[in-house]
mmCIF file of C-alpha atoms in Angstrom:
data_model
loop_
_atom_site.group_PDB
_atom_site.id
_atom_site.type_symbol
_atom_site.label_atom_id
_atom_site.label_comp_id
_atom_site.label_asym_id
_atom_site.label_seq_id
_atom_site.Cartn_x
_atom_site.Cartn_y
_atom_site.Cartn_z
ATOM 1 C CA MET A 184 -96.856 -93.255 8.569
ATOM 2 C CA GLU A 185 -97.169 -96.878 8.613
ATOM 3 C CA PHE A 186 -94.627 -99.224 7.405
ATOM 4 C CA THR A 187 -95.095 -102.922 7.779
ATOM 5 C CA HIS A 188 -92.368 -104.875 9.356
ATOM 6 C CA PHE A 189 -90.659 -107.177 7.065
ATOM 7 C CA VAL A 190 -90.596 -110.606 8.606
ATOM 8 C CA SER A 191 -87.890 -112.706 7.069
ATOM 9 C CA PHE A 192 -88.311 -116.290 6.468
ATOM 10 C CA LEU A 193 -84.656 -116.818 6.979
ATOM 11 C CA PRO A 194 -83.679 -116.888 10.613
ATOM 12 C CA GLY A 195 -81.282 -114.132 11.781
ATOM 13 C CA TRP A 196 -81.824 -111.678 8.986
ATOM 14 C CA LEU A 197 -82.925 -108.176 9.855
ATOM 15 C CA PRO A 198 -83.590 -105.401 7.311
ATOM 16 C CA LEU A 199 -81.304 -102.369 7.044
ATOM 17 C CA THR A 200 -84.002 -99.782 7.710
ATOM 18 C CA GLN A 201 -86.409 -100.002 10.533
ATOM 19 C CA SER A 202 -89.050 -97.270 10.345
ATOM 20 C CA VAL A 203 -90.893 -96.122 13.439
ATOM 21 C CA ARG A 204 -94.654 -95.533 13.493
ATOM 22 C CA HIS A 205 -94.805 -92.614 15.882
ATOM 23 C CA GLY A 206 -93.523 -89.022 15.198
ATOM 24 C CA SER A 207 -91.880 -86.521 17.622
ATOM 25 C CA LYS A 208 -93.930 -85.470 20.665
ATOM 26 C CA ALA A 209 -94.663 -81.957 21.901
ATOM 27 C CA VAL A 210 -94.325 -82.724 25.599
ATOM 28 C CA THR A 211 -91.029 -84.328 26.369
ATOM 29 C CA ARG A 212 -89.250 -85.187 29.554
ATOM 30 C CA HIS A 213 -86.136 -83.274 28.539
ATOM 31 C CA ARG A 214 -85.936 -79.585 27.481
ATOM 32 C CA LYS A 215 -86.778 -79.574 23.832
ATOM 33 C CA PRO A 216 -84.706 -77.032 21.814
ATOM 34 C CA MET A 217 -86.932 -74.161 20.627
ATOM 35 C CA HIS A 218 -87.435 -73.599 16.965
ATOM 36 C CA ILE A 219 -85.714 -70.444 15.705
ATOM 37 C CA THR A 220 -88.972 -68.672 14.836
ATOM 38 C CA LYS A 221 -90.313 -69.394 18.280
ATOM 39 C CA GLN A 222 -87.064 -68.093 19.798
ATOM 40 C CA LYS A 223 -87.415 -64.817 17.884
ATOM 41 C CA LEU A 224 -91.020 -64.404 18.962
ATOM 42 C CA MET A 225 -90.176 -65.017 22.588
ATOM 43 C CA ALA A 226 -87.335 -62.457 22.450
ATOM 44 C CA VAL A 227 -89.572 -59.802 20.919
ATOM 45 C CA THR A 228 -92.452 -60.298 23.326
ATOM 46 C CA LYS A 229 -90.362 -60.581 26.477
ATOM 47 C CA TYR A 230 -91.772 -58.897 29.637
ATOM 48 C CA ILE A 231 -89.696 -55.927 30.875
ATOM 49 C CA PRO A 232 -90.666 -55.055 34.457
ATOM 50 C CA PRO A 233 -90.716 -51.340 35.414
ATOM 51 C CA LYS A 234 -87.565 -50.039 37.209
ATOM 52 C CA PRO A 235 -88.138 -49.241 40.883
ATOM 53 C CA ALA A 236 -87.932 -45.457 41.409
ATOM 54 C CA ALA A 237 -85.096 -44.063 43.564
ATOM 55 C CA PRO A 238 -86.100 -43.425 47.190
ATOM 56 C CA PRO A 239 -87.511 -39.903 47.626
ATOM 57 C CA GLY A 240 -84.477 -38.344 49.273
ATOM 58 C CA ALA A 241 -81.767 -39.934 47.146
ATOM 59 C CA TYR A 242 -81.419 -37.269 44.437
ATOM 60 C CA PRO A 243 -81.919 -33.473 44.759
ATOM 61 C CA SER A 244 -85.152 -32.391 43.142
ATOM 62 C CA GLN A 245 -84.807 -30.911 39.680
ATOM 63 C CA THR A 246 -87.308 -28.136 40.357
ATOM 64 C CA ARG A 247 -86.176 -25.401 42.763
ATOM 65 C CA GLN A 248 -88.791 -24.457 45.282
ATOM 66 C CA VAL A 249 -88.963 -20.680 45.631
ATOM 67 C CA GLN A 250 -90.931 -19.939 48.726
ATOM 68 C CA GLU A 251 -93.186 -16.981 48.663
ATOM 69 C CA GLU A 252 -92.014 -14.428 51.192
ATOM 70 C CA SER A 253 -94.186 -14.337 54.228
ATOM 71 C CA GLY A 254 -95.868 -11.195 55.430
ATOM 72 C CA LEU A 255 -93.319 -10.562 58.145
ATOM 73 C CA ILE A 256 -90.448 -10.572 55.682
ATOM 74 C CA LEU A 257 -92.293 -8.161 53.408
ATOM 75 C CA LEU A 258 -93.000 -5.884 56.335
ATOM 76 C CA LYS A 259 -89.381 -5.879 57.422
ATOM 77 C CA LYS A 260 -88.251 -5.162 53.880
ATOM 78 C CA ARG A 261 -90.594 -2.214 53.652
ATOM 79 C CA GLN A 262 -89.264 -0.953 56.972
ATOM 80 C CA LEU A 263 -85.720 -1.284 55.687
ATOM 81 C CA LYS A 264 -86.563 0.598 52.516
ATOM 82 C CA ASN A 265 -88.036 3.464 54.527
ATOM 83 C CA LEU A 266 -85.004 3.362 56.782
ATOM 84 C CA PHE A 267 -82.597 3.795 53.936
ATOM 85 C CA GLN A 268 -84.646 6.612 52.488
ATOM 86 C CA ASP A 269 -85.220 8.534 55.707
ATOM 87 C CA PHE A 270 -81.965 8.181 57.552
ATOM 88 C CA LYS A 271 -78.844 9.707 56.127
ATOM 89 C CA MET A 272 -76.397 7.852 58.322
ATOM 90 C CA ILE A 273 -76.590 4.083 58.751
ATOM 91 C CA ALA A 274 -73.754 2.486 60.702
ATOM 92 C CA VAL A 275 -73.186 -1.213 61.240
ATOM 93 C CA ALA A 276 -71.656 -2.501 64.459
ATOM 94 C CA GLN A 277 -71.069 -5.956 65.842
ATOM 95 C CA ASN A 278 -72.011 -6.464 69.467
ATOM 96 C CA ASN A 279 -70.564 -9.632 70.919
ATOM 97 C CA GLY A 280 -72.045 -9.963 74.336
ATOM 98 C CA SER A 281 -73.465 -6.718 75.631
ATOM 99 C CA ASN A 282 -76.110 -7.396 78.234
ATOM 100 C CA SER A 283 -79.416 -5.574 78.355
ATOM 101 C CA GLU A 284 -78.151 -3.000 80.900
ATOM 102 C CA ASP A 285 -75.274 -1.999 78.659
ATOM 103 C CA LEU A 286 -77.625 -1.804 75.718
ATOM 104 C CA MET A 287 -80.054 0.378 77.624
ATOM 105 C CA ILE A 288 -77.336 2.790 78.744
ATOM 106 C CA LEU A 289 -75.961 2.929 75.216
ATOM 107 C CA LYS A 290 -79.421 3.523 73.762
ATOM 108 C CA ASN A 291 -79.961 6.353 76.212
ATOM 109 C CA ARG A 292 -76.669 8.009 75.382
ATOM 110 C CA LEU A 293 -77.168 7.719 71.664
ATOM 111 C CA HIS A 294 -80.750 8.980 71.860
ATOM 112 C CA LYS A 295 -79.440 12.303 73.180
ATOM 113 C CA HIS A 296 -77.669 12.759 69.846
ATOM 114 C CA GLY A 297 -80.635 11.515 67.884
ATOM 115 C CA ILE A 298 -79.175 8.112 66.965
ATOM 116 C CA MET A 299 -81.428 5.046 67.110
ATOM 117 C CA ILE A 300 -80.458 1.420 67.441
ATOM 118 C CA LYS A 301 -82.226 -1.025 65.147
ATOM 119 C CA PHE A 302 -82.177 -4.809 64.944
ATOM 120 C CA PHE A 303 -82.910 -6.736 61.778
ATOM 121 C CA PRO A 304 -82.444 -10.430 60.929
ATOM 122 C CA ASN A 305 -79.336 -10.965 58.826
ATOM 123 C CA GLN A 306 -81.040 -13.046 56.144
ATOM 124 C CA ILE A 307 -83.668 -10.437 55.400
ATOM 125 C CA MET A 308 -81.018 -7.721 55.489
ATOM 126 C CA GLN A 309 -78.842 -9.546 52.984
ATOM 127 C CA SER A 310 -81.667 -10.363 50.588
ATOM 128 C CA PHE A 311 -82.826 -6.729 50.711
ATOM 129 C CA LEU A 312 -79.338 -5.349 50.153
ATOM 130 C CA ASN A 313 -78.576 -7.658 47.257
ATOM 131 C CA ASP A 314 -81.679 -6.414 45.464
ATOM 132 C CA SER A 315 -81.043 -2.757 46.146
ATOM 133 C CA VAL A 316 -78.207 -0.405 45.254
ATOM 134 C CA TYR A 317 -76.333 -1.065 48.489
ATOM 135 C CA SER A 318 -75.139 -4.557 47.583
ATOM 136 C CA ASN A 319 -71.563 -3.856 48.707
ATOM 137 C CA MET A 320 -72.751 -3.590 52.278
ATOM 138 C CA ALA A 321 -73.956 -7.171 52.260
ATOM 139 C CA PRO A 322 -70.714 -8.851 53.494
ATOM 140 C CA LEU A 323 -70.873 -6.746 56.664
ATOM 141 C CA PHE A 324 -73.923 -8.528 57.998
ATOM 142 C CA PHE A 325 -72.620 -11.691 59.622
ATOM 143 C CA GLY A 326 -73.043 -12.678 63.210
ATOM 144 C CA PRO A 327 -74.668 -10.502 65.862
ATOM 145 C CA THR A 328 -74.967 -7.123 64.139
ATOM 146 C CA VAL A 329 -76.729 -3.944 65.104
ATOM 147 C CA LEU A 330 -77.773 -0.968 63.000
ATOM 148 C CA LEU A 331 -77.200 2.554 64.266
ATOM 149 C CA VAL A 332 -79.243 5.026 62.273
ATOM 150 C CA SER A 333 -79.623 8.767 62.478
ATOM 151 C CA LYS A 334 -80.860 11.573 60.290
ATOM 152 C CA ASN A 335 -77.922 13.876 60.879
ATOM 153 C CA PRO A 336 -74.522 12.310 60.424
ATOM 154 C CA LYS A 337 -73.073 12.831 63.886
ATOM 155 C CA VAL A 338 -70.067 10.643 63.592
ATOM 156 C CA LYS A 339 -67.908 12.185 66.305
ATOM 157 C CA GLU A 340 -70.503 11.773 69.024
ATOM 158 C CA MET A 341 -71.233 8.234 67.899
ATOM 159 C CA LEU A 342 -67.560 7.304 68.038
ATOM 160 C CA THR A 343 -67.095 8.745 71.513
ATOM 161 C CA THR A 344 -70.196 6.956 72.803
ATOM 162 C CA LEU A 345 -69.171 3.658 71.330
ATOM 163 C CA ARG A 346 -65.724 3.908 72.826
ATOM 164 C CA ALA A 347 -67.378 3.628 76.224
ATOM 165 C CA SER A 348 -68.797 0.193 75.469
ATOM 166 C CA PRO A 349 -66.013 -2.280 74.690
ATOM 167 C CA GLN A 350 -68.368 -4.828 73.190
ATOM 168 C CA MET A 351 -69.542 -2.857 70.182
ATOM 169 C CA THR A 352 -67.170 -2.950 67.243
ATOM 170 C CA LEU A 353 -67.941 -0.572 64.393
ATOM 171 C CA LEU A 354 -67.688 -2.288 61.045
ATOM 172 C CA GLY A 355 -68.678 0.376 58.538
ATOM 173 C CA ALA A 356 -71.240 2.991 57.684
ATOM 174 C CA CYS A 357 -73.294 4.282 54.777
ATOM 175 C CA ILE A 358 -73.499 8.067 54.986
ATOM 176 C CA GLU A 359 -75.565 9.854 52.328
ATOM 177 C CA ASP A 360 -75.367 6.892 49.963
ATOM 178 C CA THR A 361 -71.603 6.544 50.291
ATOM 179 C CA LEU A 362 -70.131 3.478 51.852
ATOM 180 C CA LEU A 363 -67.414 4.306 54.367
ATOM 181 C CA SER A 364 -64.948 2.161 56.244
ATOM 182 C CA ILE A 365 -63.662 2.871 59.745
ATOM 183 C CA GLN A 366 -60.792 5.001 58.489
ATOM 184 C CA GLY A 367 -63.247 6.856 56.281
ATOM 185 C CA LEU A 368 -65.481 7.442 59.303
ATOM 186 C CA MET A 369 -62.592 8.842 61.319
ATOM 187 C CA SER A 370 -61.608 11.260 58.565
ATOM 188 C CA TYR A 371 -65.274 12.181 58.126
ATOM 189 C CA SER A 372 -65.522 13.042 61.798
ATOM 190 C CA LYS A 373 -62.456 15.283 61.528
ATOM 191 C CA LEU A 374 -64.010 17.265 58.665
ATOM 192 C CA PRO A 375 -65.247 20.731 59.612
ATOM 193 C CA SER A 376 -68.933 21.441 59.221
ATOM 194 C CA VAL A 377 -70.457 22.594 55.923
ATOM 195 C CA THR A 378 -70.836 26.242 56.996
ATOM 196 C CA THR A 379 -67.168 26.583 57.937
ATOM 197 C CA VAL A 380 -66.080 25.026 54.661
ATOM 198 C CA GLN A 381 -68.354 27.364 52.720
ATOM 199 C CA GLY A 382 -67.000 30.328 54.629
ATOM 200 C CA GLU A 383 -63.432 29.316 53.898
ATOM 201 C CA LEU A 384 -64.171 28.900 50.189
ATOM 202 C CA ILE A 385 -65.842 32.282 49.909
ATOM 203 C CA SER A 386 -63.038 34.041 51.776
ATOM 204 C CA GLY A 387 -60.445 32.427 49.520
ATOM 205 C CA LEU A 388 -62.227 33.480 46.352
ATOM 206 C CA THR A 389 -62.881 37.041 47.424
ATOM 207 C CA MET A 390 -59.393 37.608 48.800
ATOM 208 C CA LEU A 391 -58.037 39.195 45.631
ATOM 209 C CA THR A 392 -61.033 41.404 44.996
ATOM 210 C CA SER A 393 -61.059 42.507 48.638
ATOM 211 C CA GLN A 394 -57.403 43.483 48.372
ATOM 212 C CA THR A 395 -58.061 45.707 45.335
ATOM 213 C CA ALA A 396 -61.098 47.226 47.085
ATOM 214 C CA VAL A 397 -58.945 48.034 50.138
ATOM 215 C CA MET A 398 -56.235 49.581 47.942
ATOM 216 C CA LEU A 399 -58.741 51.795 46.142
ATOM 217 C CA GLN A 400 -60.307 52.928 49.421
ATOM 218 C CA ARG A 401 -57.026 54.221 50.770
ATOM 219 C CA HIS A 402 -55.617 57.663 49.891
ATOM 220 C CA PRO A 403 -55.059 57.948 46.102
ATOM 221 C CA ALA A 404 -51.504 59.229 46.661
ATOM 222 C CA HIS A 405 -50.596 55.822 48.050
ATOM 223 C CA LEU A 406 -52.058 54.153 44.995
ATOM 224 C CA SER A 407 -50.223 56.477 42.558
ATOM 225 C CA ALA A 408 -46.929 55.831 44.404
ATOM 226 C CA LEU A 409 -47.494 52.084 44.109
ATOM 227 C CA LEU A 410 -48.277 52.346 40.369
ATOM 228 C CA GLN A 411 -45.115 54.459 39.752
ATOM 229 C CA GLN A 412 -43.052 51.856 41.604
ATOM 230 C CA TYR A 413 -44.623 49.174 39.448
ATOM 231 C CA ILE A 414 -43.720 51.040 36.204
ATOM 232 C CA LYS A 415 -40.129 51.473 37.442
ATOM 233 C CA GLN A 416 -39.901 47.770 38.162
ATOM 234 C CA GLN A 417 -41.261 46.927 34.734
ATOM 235 C CA SER A 418 -38.689 49.157 33.012
ATOM 236 C CA THR A 419 -35.806 47.795 35.108
ATOM 237 C CA ASP A 420 -36.923 44.262 34.335
ATOM 238 C CA SER A 421 -37.006 44.949 30.621
ATOM 239 C CA THR A 422 -33.553 46.628 30.677
ATOM 240 C CA GLU A 423 -32.139 43.793 32.768
ATOM 241 C CA GLY A 424 -33.728 41.258 30.526
ATOM 242 C CA ALA A 425 -32.261 42.847 27.345
ATOM 243 C CA PRO A 426 -28.571 42.910 28.491
ATOM 244 C CA GLN A 427 -28.965 39.346 29.848
ATOM 245 C CA ALA A 428 -30.270 38.189 26.498
ATOM 246 C CA GLU A 429 -27.318 39.940 24.753
ATOM 247 C CA ALA A 430 -24.827 38.328 27.148
ATOM 248 C CA ALA A 431 -26.366 34.918 26.561
ATOM 249 C CA SER A 432 -26.301 35.225 22.770
ATOM 250 C CA MET B 63 -72.157 -22.817 65.642
ATOM 251 C CA ALA B 64 -72.421 -20.244 68.377
ATOM 252 C CA ALA B 65 -72.172 -22.331 71.554
ATOM 253 C CA PRO B 66 -68.690 -23.491 72.501
ATOM 254 C CA GLY B 67 -69.836 -27.027 73.189
ATOM 255 C CA LYS B 68 -70.003 -29.161 76.289
ATOM 256 C CA THR B 69 -66.834 -27.797 77.859
ATOM 257 C CA ALA B 70 -67.104 -24.052 78.069
ATOM 258 C CA VAL B 71 -64.086 -22.080 76.970
ATOM 259 C CA LEU B 72 -61.956 -21.249 79.972
ATOM 260 C CA LEU B 73 -60.037 -18.041 79.846
ATOM 261 C CA LYS B 74 -58.270 -18.428 83.170
ATOM 262 C CA ALA B 75 -54.856 -18.778 81.617
ATOM 263 C CA VAL B 76 -55.372 -16.053 79.029
ATOM 264 C CA LYS B 77 -54.125 -12.516 79.461
ATOM 265 C CA LYS B 78 -55.212 -10.787 76.269
ATOM 266 C CA ILE B 79 -57.011 -11.589 73.048
ATOM 267 C CA VAL B 80 -56.556 -9.268 70.074
ATOM 268 C CA VAL B 81 -58.704 -9.886 67.000
ATOM 269 C CA GLN B 82 -58.190 -7.934 63.826
ATOM 270 C CA PHE B 83 -60.100 -8.349 60.584
ATOM 271 C CA CYS B 84 -61.426 -6.533 57.564
ATOM 272 C CA PRO B 85 -65.220 -6.776 57.478
ATOM 273 C CA PHE B 86 -65.574 -6.191 53.743
ATOM 274 C CA GLU B 87 -63.483 -9.281 52.985
ATOM 275 C CA SER B 88 -65.252 -12.601 52.675
ATOM 276 C CA ASN B 89 -62.565 -14.503 54.582
ATOM 277 C CA ALA B 90 -63.290 -12.695 57.831
ATOM 278 C CA ARG B 91 -66.444 -14.686 58.619
ATOM 279 C CA SER B 92 -64.828 -17.327 60.795
ATOM 280 C CA THR B 93 -62.836 -14.723 62.700
ATOM 281 C CA ARG B 94 -65.987 -12.754 63.400
ATOM 282 C CA GLU B 95 -67.763 -15.858 64.638
ATOM 283 C CA PHE B 96 -64.783 -16.632 66.854
ATOM 284 C CA LEU B 97 -64.932 -13.114 68.241
ATOM 285 C CA ALA B 98 -68.658 -13.432 68.849
ATOM 286 C CA VAL B 99 -68.123 -16.590 70.899
ATOM 287 C CA VAL B 100 -65.086 -15.355 72.812
ATOM 288 C CA GLY B 101 -66.665 -11.992 73.533
ATOM 289 C CA SER B 102 -69.894 -13.435 74.868
ATOM 290 C CA GLU B 103 -70.885 -12.939 78.499
ATOM 291 C CA LYS B 104 -70.508 -16.571 79.503
ATOM 292 C CA VAL B 105 -66.955 -16.863 78.286
ATOM 293 C CA ARG B 106 -65.853 -13.485 79.545
ATOM 294 C CA ALA B 107 -67.198 -14.279 82.988
ATOM 295 C CA THR B 108 -64.620 -17.061 83.398
ATOM 296 C CA ASN B 109 -61.892 -14.470 83.545
ATOM 297 C CA ILE B 110 -62.755 -10.841 84.065
ATOM 298 C CA ASN B 111 -59.135 -9.719 83.851
ATOM 299 C CA CYS B 112 -58.775 -10.948 80.314
ATOM 300 C CA GLU B 113 -59.089 -8.202 77.717
ATOM 301 C CA VAL B 114 -60.804 -8.849 74.413
ATOM 302 C CA LEU B 115 -59.801 -6.223 71.884
ATOM 303 C CA SER B 116 -61.039 -6.048 68.332
ATOM 304 C CA THR B 117 -59.552 -3.937 65.564
ATOM 305 C CA VAL B 118 -61.345 -3.315 62.324
ATOM 306 C CA LYS B 119 -59.178 -2.588 59.311
ATOM 307 C CA HIS B 120 -59.790 -1.869 55.661
ATOM 308 C CA ASP B 121 -56.533 -2.867 53.968
ATOM 309 C CA LYS B 122 -57.538 -6.280 52.563
ATOM 310 C CA SER B 123 -55.284 -7.883 55.145
ATOM 311 C CA GLU B 124 -55.798 -11.375 56.516
ATOM 312 C CA PRO B 125 -57.827 -11.809 59.674
ATOM 313 C CA VAL B 126 -55.523 -12.600 62.597
ATOM 314 C CA VAL B 127 -56.196 -13.609 66.183
ATOM 315 C CA ASP B 128 -53.424 -12.993 68.732
ATOM 316 C CA ILE B 129 -53.825 -14.684 72.097
ATOM 317 C CA THR B 130 -51.360 -13.885 74.882
ATOM 318 C CA TYR B 131 -51.282 -16.292 77.790
ATOM 319 C CA VAL B 132 -50.383 -15.579 81.387
ATOM 320 C CA ASP B 133 -47.092 -17.441 81.077
ATOM 321 C CA GLY B 134 -46.006 -15.358 78.118
ATOM 322 C CA GLU B 135 -46.858 -17.732 75.307
ATOM 323 C CA VAL B 136 -48.488 -16.295 72.227
ATOM 324 C CA LEU B 137 -50.903 -18.189 69.998
ATOM 325 C CA VAL B 138 -51.387 -16.708 66.555
ATOM 326 C CA MET B 139 -54.268 -17.928 64.402
ATOM 327 C CA LYS B 140 -54.635 -16.759 60.844
ATOM 328 C CA GLY B 141 -58.306 -17.145 60.149
ATOM 329 C CA ALA B 142 -58.385 -16.720 56.388
ATOM 330 C CA LYS B 143 -58.726 -20.444 55.631
ATOM 331 C CA LEU B 144 -59.902 -21.711 59.013
ATOM 332 C CA THR B 145 -63.414 -22.336 60.195
ATOM 333 C CA SER B 146 -64.564 -20.920 63.486
ATOM 334 C CA LYS B 147 -64.976 -24.423 64.912
ATOM 335 C CA GLU B 148 -61.352 -25.300 64.201
ATOM 336 C CA MET B 149 -60.169 -22.077 65.770
ATOM 337 C CA LEU B 150 -62.316 -22.624 68.835
ATOM 338 C CA SER B 151 -61.185 -26.210 69.298
ATOM 339 C CA THR B 152 -57.498 -25.264 69.030
ATOM 340 C CA PHE B 153 -57.982 -22.407 71.425
ATOM 341 C CA GLN B 154 -59.887 -24.612 73.872
ATOM 342 C CA SER B 155 -57.276 -27.355 73.817
ATOM 343 C CA CYS B 156 -54.489 -24.843 74.446
ATOM 344 C CA CYS B 157 -56.428 -23.268 77.301
ATOM 345 C CA VAL B 158 -57.218 -26.615 78.891
ATOM 346 C CA ALA B 159 -53.598 -27.671 78.549
ATOM 347 C CA LYS B 160 -52.438 -24.532 80.329
ATOM 348 C CA ASP B 161 -55.137 -24.435 82.949
ATOM 349 C CA PRO B 162 -54.632 -27.771 84.805
ATOM 350 C CA GLN B 163 -50.914 -27.028 84.885
ATOM 351 C CA ALA B 164 -51.529 -23.809 86.757
ATOM 352 C CA LYS B 165 -54.074 -25.472 89.052
ATOM 353 C CA ALA B 166 -51.798 -28.404 89.833
ATOM 354 C CA ALA B 167 -48.866 -26.078 90.477
ATOM 355 C CA ALA B 168 -51.041 -23.962 92.793
ATOM 356 C CA LYS B 169 -52.207 -27.039 94.690
ATOM 357 C CA LYS B 170 -48.687 -28.326 95.122
#
């Protein structure tokens, strides 16, 4: 806008308002305060840089990697399954430091009784046991352990053979699907065999019948005398019982 | 875990080691590892006269290691809350403490 300067004719007189010809500039030497609408626009369209990801090992991965079991592990598991099915007696012992000679001698001695020594890695053993019925055996398998398996539970012979080697410590056994501790094993070894137990049972049951058979086979006079004695006893008991009852009342 | 470390465990001053534990308990792990190390060939070869006995029980008792030294001292370690490394280090330090004494006395 143009305004003409008033030039006074009187010296020393200046007007009250002095209007300037130029307006405000866009490019200034100082920081010009932003208009409020421009401020809002700038805030809305601000650039947000992407956050740098954490280094690869900083946090545990959210997905759990389940490794597929290798062929060897599957083979061992199958062997274990067959072992548990075939062999009735499976004993677990810890061997801390038997050398190969001791092991060989022990293997030889046990083989005479039909007991085999088996080695399995503890990890595979534990994963197999936890899946199967025998999960309570799992805490036994720590450290250097050895499996002693046999089809017939020959506990006594096993105990005597193991006593010879000081390094092998028996931890427990699974005989015919029952988990036994050491004390259980000792009492199992002291049990008589099945045939003797059967014989004892039969003799106990037939004792009474055999007695009557023997009595009948003897001379009938003996039997009649016994029966008469029995009747006498019955009568005396009843007569004794009656006066006692009277005395009590 | 298994190896005793740079200084092998010396059993020269030890007369008897009795280890008892209950294998079905979960707190017997460290005691079993201790037994495995102490019963190994290398360690037993340092002193053939030393007996290593292990008793297996089933009464939910705590695992205990009893070590009898030649001079009559007895070290009892209750392994329920200890790791095998701690037990081994204590045992080793006690053995080493006893052993130079005996050697120095023998030399003098």
